[in-house]
Coordinates of C-alpha atoms in Angstrom, one line a residue:
Chain A
X262 CA 85.9 110.3 79.2
X263 CA 86.5 106.6 79.1
X264 CA 86.9 105.0 82.5
X265 CA 90.6 104.3 82.9
X266 CA 91.4 102.4 86.1
X267 CA 94.2 100.1 85.3
X268 CA 96.5 101.5 87.9
X269 CA 95.5 101.2 91.5
X270 CA 96.2 104.8 92.3
X271 CA 93.4 105.3 94.8
X272 CA 95.1 102.9 97.2
X273 CA 98.4 104.5 96.7
X274 CA 100.4 104.7 99.9
X275 CA 102.9 107.2 98.4
X276 CA 100.1 109.7 97.6
X277 CA 98.1 109.3 100.8
X278 CA 99.6 112.4 102.4
X279 CA 99.5 114.6 99.2
X280 CA 95.8 115.8 99.6
X281 CA 96.5 116.9 103.2
X282 CA 99.6 118.9 102.1
X283 CA 97.8 120.3 99.1
X284 CA 94.8 121.4 101.3
X285 CA 97.2 123.1 103.7
X286 CA 99.1 124.8 101.0
X287 CA 96.0 126.0 99.2
X288 CA 94.7 127.3 102.6
X289 CA 97.9 129.3 103.1
X290 CA 98.2 130.3 99.5
X291 CA 94.7 131.7 99.2
X292 CA 95.0 133.6 102.4
X293 CA 98.3 135.0 101.2
X294 CA 96.7 136.1 98.0
X295 CA 93.7 137.6 99.7
X296 CA 96.1 139.5 102.0
X297 CA 98.0 140.7 98.9
X298 CA 94.7 141.8 97.4
X299 CA 93.9 143.6 100.7
X300 CA 97.2 145.5 100.5
X301 CA 96.6 146.5 96.9
X302 CA 93.1 147.7 97.5
X303 CA 93.9 149.5 100.8
X304 CA 96.8 151.3 99.2
X305 CA 94.6 152.3 96.4
X306 CA 91.9 153.6 98.7
X307 CA 94.5 155.4 100.9
X308 CA 96.2 157.0 97.9
X309 CA 92.8 158.2 96.7
X310 CA 91.9 159.7 100.1
X311 CA 95.3 161.3 100.7
X312 CA 95.2 164.6 99.0
X313 CA 97.5 166.7 101.1
X314 CA 101.0 166.9 99.8
X315 CA 102.6 169.6 102.0
X316 CA 101.6 171.1 105.3
X317 CA 102.7 174.4 106.9
X318 CA 102.7 174.9 110.6
X319 CA 102.4 178.5 111.8
X320 CA 103.8 179.2 115.3
X321 CA 101.5 180.4 118.0
X322 CA 104.1 182.4 120.0
X323 CA 105.4 184.9 117.5
X324 CA 105.8 188.7 117.4
X325 CA 103.4 188.9 114.5
X326 CA 99.9 187.7 115.2
X327 CA 99.1 184.2 113.7
X328 CA 96.2 185.5 111.6
X329 CA 98.4 187.9 109.8
X330 CA 101.0 185.3 109.1
X331 CA 98.3 182.9 108.0
X332 CA 96.9 185.4 105.4
X333 CA 100.4 186.2 104.2
X334 CA 101.3 182.5 103.8
X335 CA 98.0 181.8 102.0
X336 CA 98.7 184.7 99.7
X337 CA 102.2 183.4 98.9
X338 CA 100.9 179.9 98.3
X339 CA 98.1 181.0 96.0
X340 CA 100.7 182.9 94.0
X341 CA 103.1 179.9 93.7
X342 CA 102.8 177.9 90.5
X343 CA 101.9 174.2 91.0
X344 CA 99.8 174.7 94.1
X345 CA 96.3 173.5 93.4
X346 CA 94.9 174.8 96.6
X347 CA 95.9 175.8 100.2
X348 CA 93.5 175.9 103.1
X349 CA 93.9 176.3 106.8
X350 CA 92.7 173.4 108.9
X351 CA 89.7 174.7 110.9
X352 CA 90.4 175.1 114.6
X353 CA 87.5 172.7 115.4
X354 CA 89.1 170.0 113.3
X355 CA 92.4 170.7 115.0
X356 CA 90.7 170.4 118.4
X357 CA 89.3 167.0 117.4
X358 CA 92.8 165.9 116.3
X359 CA 94.3 167.0 119.6
X360 CA 91.5 165.3 121.6
X361 CA 92.2 162.0 119.9
X362 CA 95.9 162.4 120.9
X363 CA 95.4 163.8 124.4
X364 CA 92.2 162.2 125.5
X365 CA 88.6 163.5 126.0
X366 CA 89.3 164.7 129.5
X367 CA 91.8 167.4 128.4
X368 CA 90.1 170.5 127.2
X369 CA 91.7 172.0 124.1
X370 CA 90.4 175.4 125.1
X371 CA 93.1 175.6 127.9
X372 CA 95.9 176.2 125.4
X373 CA 96.2 177.8 122.0
X374 CA 96.3 175.5 119.0
X375 CA 98.7 176.0 116.1
X376 CA 97.6 176.9 112.7
X377 CA 98.1 174.2 110.0
X378 CA 97.7 174.9 106.4
X379 CA 97.2 172.0 104.0
X380 CA 98.7 172.4 100.6
X381 CA 97.6 170.3 97.6
X382 CA 99.8 170.3 94.5
X383 CA 98.4 169.9 91.0
X384 CA 101.4 167.8 89.9
X385 CA 101.8 169.7 86.7
X386 CA 104.6 171.9 87.8
X387 CA 107.5 170.8 90.0
X388 CA 107.7 172.8 93.2
X389 CA 111.1 173.5 94.8
X390 CA 110.3 173.1 98.5
X391 CA 113.6 174.7 99.5
X392 CA 112.8 177.9 97.7
X393 CA 109.2 177.8 99.1
X394 CA 110.6 177.3 102.6
X395 CA 112.9 180.3 102.2
X396 CA 110.0 182.5 101.2
X397 CA 108.0 181.2 104.1
X398 CA 110.9 181.8 106.5
X399 CA 111.0 185.4 105.3
X400 CA 107.4 185.8 106.5
X401 CA 108.2 184.2 109.9
X402 CA 111.4 182.3 110.8
X403 CA 109.4 179.9 113.0
X404 CA 107.2 178.6 110.1
X405 CA 107.7 174.8 109.6
X406 CA 107.2 173.2 106.2
X407 CA 106.5 169.5 106.1
X408 CA 106.7 167.6 102.8
X409 CA 104.4 164.6 103.1
X410 CA 105.3 163.3 99.7
X411 CA 108.6 161.8 101.0
X412 CA 107.1 159.6 103.6
X413 CA 104.1 158.9 101.4
X414 CA 106.5 157.5 98.8
X415 CA 108.3 155.5 101.4
X416 CA 105.1 154.0 102.7
X417 CA 103.9 153.3 99.2
X418 CA 107.2 151.6 98.4
X419 CA 107.0 149.6 101.5
X420 CA 103.4 148.4 100.6
X421 CA 104.5 147.6 97.1
X422 CA 107.4 145.6 98.4
X423 CA 105.0 143.8 100.7
X424 CA 102.7 143.0 97.8
X425 CA 105.5 141.5 95.8
X426 CA 106.7 139.6 98.9
X427 CA 103.3 138.2 99.5
X428 CA 103.0 137.2 95.8
X429 CA 106.4 135.5 96.0
X430 CA 105.3 133.6 99.1
X431 CA 102.1 132.5 97.4
X432 CA 104.1 131.3 94.4
X433 CA 106.5 129.4 96.7
X434 CA 103.5 127.8 98.4
X435 CA 102.2 126.7 95.0
X436 CA 105.7 125.5 94.0
X437 CA 106.0 123.5 97.3
X438 CA 102.6 121.9 96.7
X439 CA 103.6 121.0 93.1
X440 CA 107.0 119.7 94.1
X441 CA 105.3 117.5 96.8
X442 CA 103.0 116.1 94.1
X443 CA 105.8 115.4 91.7
X444 CA 107.8 113.6 94.4
X445 CA 104.8 111.5 95.3
X446 CA 104.2 110.7 91.6
X447 CA 107.8 109.5 91.2
X448 CA 107.4 107.3 94.2
X449 CA 104.1 106.1 92.9
X450 CA 105.7 105.3 89.5
X451 CA 108.2 103.1 91.4
X452 CA 105.5 101.4 93.4
X453 CA 103.4 100.6 90.3
X454 CA 106.3 99.9 88.0
X455 CA 105.2 96.3 87.4
X456 CA 101.7 97.4 86.4
X457 CA 103.2 100.1 84.2
X458 CA 105.5 97.5 82.6
X459 CA 102.5 95.3 81.8
X460 CA 100.6 98.2 80.4
X461 CA 103.5 99.2 78.3
X462 CA 104.0 95.6 77.0
X463 CA 100.4 95.3 75.9
X464 CA 101.0 98.4 73.8
X465 CA 99.8 101.3 76.0
X466 CA 101.4 104.5 74.9
X467 CA 103.0 106.7 77.6
X468 CA 100.2 109.2 77.3
X469 CA 97.7 106.4 78.3
X470 CA 99.6 105.8 81.5
X471 CA 100.2 109.5 82.1
X472 CA 96.4 110.2 81.7
X473 CA 95.6 107.8 84.5
X474 CA 98.0 109.6 86.8
X475 CA 96.9 113.0 85.7
X476 CA 93.2 112.4 86.1
X477 CA 93.9 111.0 89.6
X478 CA 96.0 114.1 90.4
X479 CA 93.2 116.4 89.1
X480 CA 90.5 114.7 91.2
X481 CA 92.7 114.6 94.3
X482 CA 93.9 118.2 93.7
X483 CA 90.4 119.6 93.2
X484 CA 89.0 117.9 96.3
X485 CA 91.9 118.8 98.5
X486 CA 92.2 122.4 97.3
X487 CA 88.4 122.9 97.6
X488 CA 88.8 121.9 101.3
X489 CA 91.7 124.2 101.7
X490 CA 90.0 127.1 100.0
X491 CA 86.8 126.6 101.9
X492 CA 88.6 126.8 105.3
X493 CA 90.6 129.8 104.0
X494 CA 87.2 131.5 103.2
X495 CA 86.0 130.7 106.7
X496 CA 89.2 132.2 108.2
X497 CA 88.7 135.3 106.0
X498 CA 85.1 135.6 107.0
X499 CA 85.9 135.1 110.7
X500 CA 88.8 137.6 110.6
X501 CA 86.8 140.3 108.8
X502 CA 83.9 139.9 111.3
X503 CA 86.3 140.1 114.2
X504 CA 88.0 143.2 112.8
X505 CA 84.6 144.7 112.0
X506 CA 83.7 144.4 115.7
X507 CA 86.8 146.3 116.8
X508 CA 86.1 149.1 114.3
X509 CA 88.5 148.1 111.5
X510 CA 87.0 147.4 108.1
X511 CA 88.9 144.5 106.5
X512 CA 86.7 144.5 103.5
X513 CA 87.9 147.8 102.2
X514 CA 85.5 148.0 99.3
X515 CA 83.1 145.9 97.2
X516 CA 85.6 145.2 94.4
X517 CA 88.0 143.8 97.0
X518 CA 85.3 141.4 98.3
X519 CA 84.5 140.4 94.7
X520 CA 88.1 139.6 93.9
X521 CA 88.6 137.8 97.2
X522 CA 85.7 135.5 96.4
X523 CA 87.1 134.9 92.9
X524 CA 90.4 133.8 94.5
X525 CA 88.5 131.4 96.8
X526 CA 86.5 130.0 93.9
X527 CA 89.2 129.7 91.3
X528 CA 92.1 128.6 93.5
X529 CA 91.0 125.0 93.6
X530 CA 90.6 124.8 89.9
X531 CA 93.9 126.4 89.2
X532 CA 95.7 124.2 91.7
X533 CA 94.0 121.1 90.4
X534 CA 95.0 122.0 86.8
X535 CA 98.6 122.8 87.9
X536 CA 98.8 119.5 89.7
X537 CA 97.4 117.7 86.7
X538 CA 99.9 119.2 84.3
X539 CA 102.9 118.8 86.6
X540 CA 102.0 115.1 87.2
X541 CA 101.7 114.5 83.5
X542 CA 105.0 116.2 82.9
X543 CA 106.6 114.0 85.6
X544 CA 105.2 110.8 84.3
X545 CA 106.0 111.5 80.7
X546 CA 109.5 112.4 81.6
X547 CA 110.0 109.3 83.8
X548 CA 108.6 107.0 81.1
X549 CA 110.7 108.5 78.3
X550 CA 113.9 107.4 80.1
Chain B
X63 CA 119.6 98.6 50.0
X64 CA 120.8 98.7 53.6
X65 CA 123.8 96.6 54.6
X66 CA 121.8 94.6 57.1
X67 CA 119.3 93.7 54.4
X68 CA 122.0 92.7 52.0
X69 CA 123.5 90.5 54.6
X70 CA 120.2 88.8 55.2
X71 CA 119.7 88.3 51.5
X72 CA 123.1 86.7 51.3
X73 CA 122.5 84.5 54.3
X74 CA 119.1 83.2 53.1
X75 CA 120.3 83.0 49.4
X76 CA 117.5 85.2 48.2
X77 CA 117.6 88.1 45.9
X78 CA 115.0 90.0 47.9
X79 CA 112.4 89.5 50.6
X80 CA 108.8 90.5 50.4
X81 CA 109.1 92.8 53.4
X82 CA 105.3 92.8 54.2
X83 CA 105.5 89.0 54.6
X84 CA 108.3 89.4 57.2
X85 CA 107.2 89.9 60.7
X86 CA 110.7 89.8 62.3
X87 CA 114.2 89.8 61.1
X88 CA 117.1 89.2 63.5
X89 CA 120.5 89.8 62.1
X90 CA 123.5 89.0 64.2
X91 CA 121.6 89.7 67.4
X92 CA 123.5 89.1 70.6
X93 CA 123.0 89.9 74.2
X94 CA 124.9 90.1 77.4
X95 CA 123.6 91.3 80.8
X96 CA 125.7 93.9 82.5
X97 CA 128.9 92.4 83.8
X98 CA 127.6 89.0 83.0
X99 CA 128.6 86.4 80.4
X100 CA 127.5 86.6 76.8
X101 CA 124.1 84.8 76.5
X102 CA 124.0 84.4 72.8
X103 CA 125.6 86.0 69.8
X104 CA 125.1 86.2 66.1
X105 CA 121.6 85.1 66.2
X106 CA 120.1 85.4 62.7
X107 CA 116.7 84.2 61.7
X108 CA 113.4 85.5 60.5
X109 CA 109.8 85.0 61.3
X110 CA 107.4 85.1 58.4
X111 CA 103.8 85.8 58.4
X112 CA 101.7 82.8 59.4
X113 CA 104.7 80.8 60.5
X114 CA 104.8 78.5 63.6
X115 CA 108.0 77.9 65.4
X116 CA 109.2 76.5 68.6
X117 CA 112.2 78.0 70.4
X118 CA 114.1 75.4 72.3
X119 CA 117.3 75.1 74.2
X120 CA 118.5 74.1 77.6
X121 CA 117.6 76.2 80.7
X122 CA 119.6 79.4 80.8
X123 CA 120.4 79.3 77.1
X124 CA 118.6 82.6 76.6
X125 CA 115.2 81.6 75.3
X126 CA 113.4 84.1 77.5
X127 CA 115.9 86.8 76.8
X128 CA 115.4 86.3 73.1
X129 CA 111.7 86.5 73.4
X130 CA 112.2 89.6 75.5
X131 CA 114.2 91.1 72.7
X132 CA 111.5 90.2 70.3
X133 CA 108.7 91.9 72.3
X134 CA 111.0 95.0 72.8
X135 CA 111.4 94.4 76.5
X136 CA 115.1 94.3 76.1
X137 CA 117.5 96.0 73.7
X138 CA 120.0 93.7 72.1
X139 CA 123.6 94.5 72.7
X140 CA 124.6 93.5 69.2
X141 CA 122.9 93.1 65.9
X142 CA 119.8 94.4 64.2
X143 CA 116.2 93.6 64.9
X144 CA 113.5 94.6 62.3
X145 CA 110.0 94.2 63.4
X146 CA 107.1 94.8 60.9
X147 CA 109.6 96.5 58.6
X148 CA 110.9 98.9 61.3
X149 CA 114.5 98.9 62.5
X150 CA 113.7 98.8 66.2
X151 CA 117.1 100.3 67.2
X152 CA 116.6 103.3 65.0
X153 CA 112.8 103.8 65.2
X154 CA 111.2 106.7 67.0
X155 CA 110.1 105.9 70.6
X156 CA 106.5 106.8 69.7
X157 CA 106.4 103.8 67.4
X158 CA 107.1 101.4 70.2
X159 CA 103.5 101.1 71.5
X160 CA 102.3 100.6 67.9
X161 CA 104.7 97.8 67.3
X162 CA 103.9 96.2 70.7
X163 CA 100.2 96.3 69.8
X164 CA 100.9 93.9 67.0
X165 CA 102.5 91.4 69.4
X166 CA 100.9 89.2 71.9
X167 CA 103.0 87.8 74.7
X168 CA 102.4 85.0 77.1
X169 CA 104.8 85.5 79.9
X170 CA 106.3 82.6 81.9
X171 CA 105.4 84.4 85.1
X172 CA 101.9 85.4 83.7
X173 CA 102.2 89.1 84.6
X174 CA 98.6 89.4 85.5
X175 CA 97.4 92.5 87.3
X176 CA 96.2 91.3 90.7
X177 CA 94.0 94.3 91.5
X178 CA 92.0 93.8 88.3
X179 CA 89.3 91.2 87.7
X180 CA 90.1 88.4 85.2
X181 CA 87.8 90.0 82.6
X182 CA 89.7 93.3 83.0
X183 CA 93.0 91.6 82.7
X184 CA 91.9 89.8 79.5
X185 CA 90.4 92.9 77.9
X186 CA 93.3 95.2 78.9
X187 CA 94.9 95.2 75.5
X188 CA 91.6 96.2 73.9
X189 CA 91.1 99.0 76.4
X190 CA 94.6 100.3 75.7
X191 CA 93.7 100.5 72.0
X192 CA 90.7 102.6 72.9
X193 CA 87.9 100.0 72.6
X194 CA 85.0 100.7 75.0
X195 CA 84.9 98.5 78.1
X196 CA 81.6 96.8 77.3
X197 CA 82.8 95.6 73.9
X198 CA 86.1 94.5 75.4
X199 CA 84.2 92.5 78.0
X200 CA 82.2 90.7 75.3
X201 CA 85.4 89.6 73.6
X202 CA 87.0 88.7 76.9
X203 CA 84.0 86.5 77.8
X204 CA 84.1 84.6 74.6
X205 CA 87.8 83.9 75.0
X206 CA 87.4 83.0 78.7
X207 CA 84.7 80.5 77.7
X208 CA 87.0 79.1 75.1
X209 CA 89.9 78.6 77.6
X210 CA 87.5 77.0 80.0
X211 CA 87.4 79.9 82.5
X212 CA 83.9 81.3 81.7
X213 CA 83.0 81.1 85.4
X214 CA 86.1 83.1 86.4
X215 CA 84.9 86.3 84.8
X216 CA 84.5 88.3 88.1
X217 CA 87.4 86.6 90.0
X218 CA 90.7 88.2 90.8
X219 CA 94.0 86.5 89.7
X220 CA 95.2 85.8 93.3
X221 CA 92.3 83.4 93.7
X222 CA 93.2 81.4 90.6
X223 CA 95.5 78.3 90.3
X224 CA 98.7 78.4 88.3
X225 CA 97.1 76.7 85.3
X226 CA 94.1 79.1 85.4
X227 CA 96.4 82.1 85.5
X228 CA 98.3 80.7 82.5
X229 CA 95.1 80.5 80.6
X230 CA 94.1 84.0 81.5
X231 CA 97.5 85.2 80.3
X232 CA 97.0 83.4 77.0
X233 CA 93.5 84.8 76.6
X234 CA 95.0 88.3 77.2
X235 CA 97.8 87.7 74.7
X236 CA 95.5 86.6 71.8
X237 CA 92.5 88.8 72.4
X238 CA 93.7 91.4 69.8
X239 CA 94.5 88.7 67.2
X240 CA 98.2 89.8 67.1
X241 CA 100.3 89.4 64.1
X242 CA 103.0 87.8 66.2
X243 CA 102.4 85.7 69.3
X244 CA 105.3 85.0 71.6
X245 CA 104.8 82.5 74.4
X246 CA 107.3 81.6 77.1
X247 CA 106.6 78.1 78.4
X248 CA 102.9 78.6 78.0
X249 CA 102.0 75.1 79.0
X250 CA 104.4 74.9 82.0
X251 CA 101.6 74.8 84.6
X252 CA 99.1 72.6 82.7
X253 CA 98.3 69.0 82.4
X254 CA 98.8 67.4 78.9
X255 CA 95.2 67.6 78.0
X256 CA 94.9 71.3 78.7
X257 CA 98.3 71.9 77.1
X258 CA 97.2 70.2 73.9
X259 CA 93.9 72.2 73.9
X260 CA 95.8 75.4 74.2
X261 CA 98.3 74.5 71.5
X262 CA 95.4 73.8 69.2
X263 CA 94.1 77.3 70.0
X264 CA 97.5 78.6 68.9
X265 CA 97.2 76.5 65.8
X266 CA 93.8 78.0 65.1
X267 CA 95.2 81.5 65.6
X268 CA 98.1 80.6 63.4
X269 CA 95.7 79.7 60.6
X270 CA 94.4 83.2 60.6
X271 CA 97.9 84.5 59.8
X272 CA 99.4 85.0 63.2
X273 CA 103.0 84.1 63.4
X274 CA 103.7 82.0 66.5
X275 CA 106.9 81.5 68.4
X276 CA 106.7 79.3 71.5
X277 CA 109.7 78.9 73.8
X278 CA 109.6 75.5 75.5
X279 CA 111.7 72.6 76.6
X280 CA 108.7 70.2 76.8
X281 CA 109.9 67.3 74.6
X282 CA 106.5 65.6 74.5
X283 CA 104.9 68.8 73.1
X284 CA 107.6 69.0 70.5
X285 CA 107.0 65.5 69.4
X286 CA 103.3 65.9 69.2
X287 CA 103.5 69.1 67.2
X288 CA 106.5 68.8 65.0
X289 CA 106.7 72.4 63.8
X290 CA 110.1 73.9 62.9
X291 CA 112.3 74.6 65.8
X292 CA 114.9 77.2 66.5
X293 CA 117.3 75.8 69.0
X294 CA 119.8 77.9 70.9
X295 CA 123.0 75.9 71.0
X296 CA 126.2 77.2 72.4
X297 CA 125.0 80.8 72.2
X298 CA 123.7 80.7 68.7
X299 CA 120.6 79.6 66.8
X300 CA 120.3 76.4 64.9
X301 CA 117.1 75.9 62.8
X302 CA 115.7 72.4 62.7
X303 CA 113.2 71.7 60.1
X304 CA 110.9 69.0 61.3
X305 CA 108.4 67.4 59.0
X306 CA 104.9 67.6 60.3
X307 CA 103.6 64.1 61.1
X308 CA 99.9 63.9 61.8

């Protein structure tokens, strides 16, 4: 591209703070997007791992022995349409669950453990949990049926809302960065109005003047947002290493890592292009008046 | 036939104009600054291809405003202005740069860009038209040599004297060999010798077909170069035809 340097935009006082603001906005925006991505991937992983739809708790202290109740419950469940499978949680696994709640010092052998039956539904047929509960109560009135789908749906809704909120925040951050750029451009147009007037009088079309502004905005935007994105990447890396040390995997899977890197790489280009276009729009609009 | 055209034909007692020969047509042009007095009104004249005119009148008579209207830096409050066959009040805004590219202007206050070197200032109109910088520099160097500023190529305008700035402004105005050259007191900061030299440059440019309109109140200049004069008197234009005496 031909060198166009008729406007002293590099020494522009009005635009001096813009790269710093853009860098900060890109830093926050990319972290926000990566957090959104984390939520999306985590939800996906969690939903995949979560196979249990209902659970049935068989009381320990009952007139009928728990084993008898268990076999009658399993028999009922296997007869019920829409149930993919129903299995009792092994006592060893139950002991592990209780140990994590009560601590290693407490021996689970000291007290009887309840029997839990996990029920997975095939999703093809709708199960009326009230009817099922009535049948279960006929076996033993103390039997408890817990429908996990209700709270799973609530958690899922909450996560989806969080994802949308995070996306809106990221959008607002981008909007704020662009608005700052546009305001700085308008000030810059006022500062350089004499130069612009001369350019216009010697026959420069508005697009010639706008090109100078937009190229400057693109260079500034690319540099500033690269800095912002780089520091966001460092933060992401530091955070994931830190969480790794405390036993929490932030990088949920390889595809999350790939998309996160894509965000860090493409955010500067996207921001620079958005800045360039918004500056061009602002200049063309101002010069048309 | 448009009404403005018919009026012009009537005024100049001609059946028709050869439009391509007409650079500018002013029909009943008038101007008034906001809340200010009327500067001039009913100004009607035309500038033909290859013509050479002076625009005279007392200070504050509106010479600069009239030039400003001609280079489309100001919209007239009344009347019609046709430039290169385009009605400037009705034309599309996209045509404005194209019209301005045909006009060279020497401003009274020079309007040089202080952050650009002299060579960049002079070659600016070429750059705007898309000519590559190197070729623009070559043209600029030739013109700077001609106006006696060959050694100021790399200098910046703030380091030049008033007369030098004036010459840089002239070089910038004529570098594109415009069809119409408008100059507002172009010799105001020069001694007589340099003033004559530059006016001869304008004459040379005029011989190539450029129409020239120079606003001045320098009587000596008017005496030495007796081209026709447009004089703004009591808010309107009077054309004085002066015989060229050499």
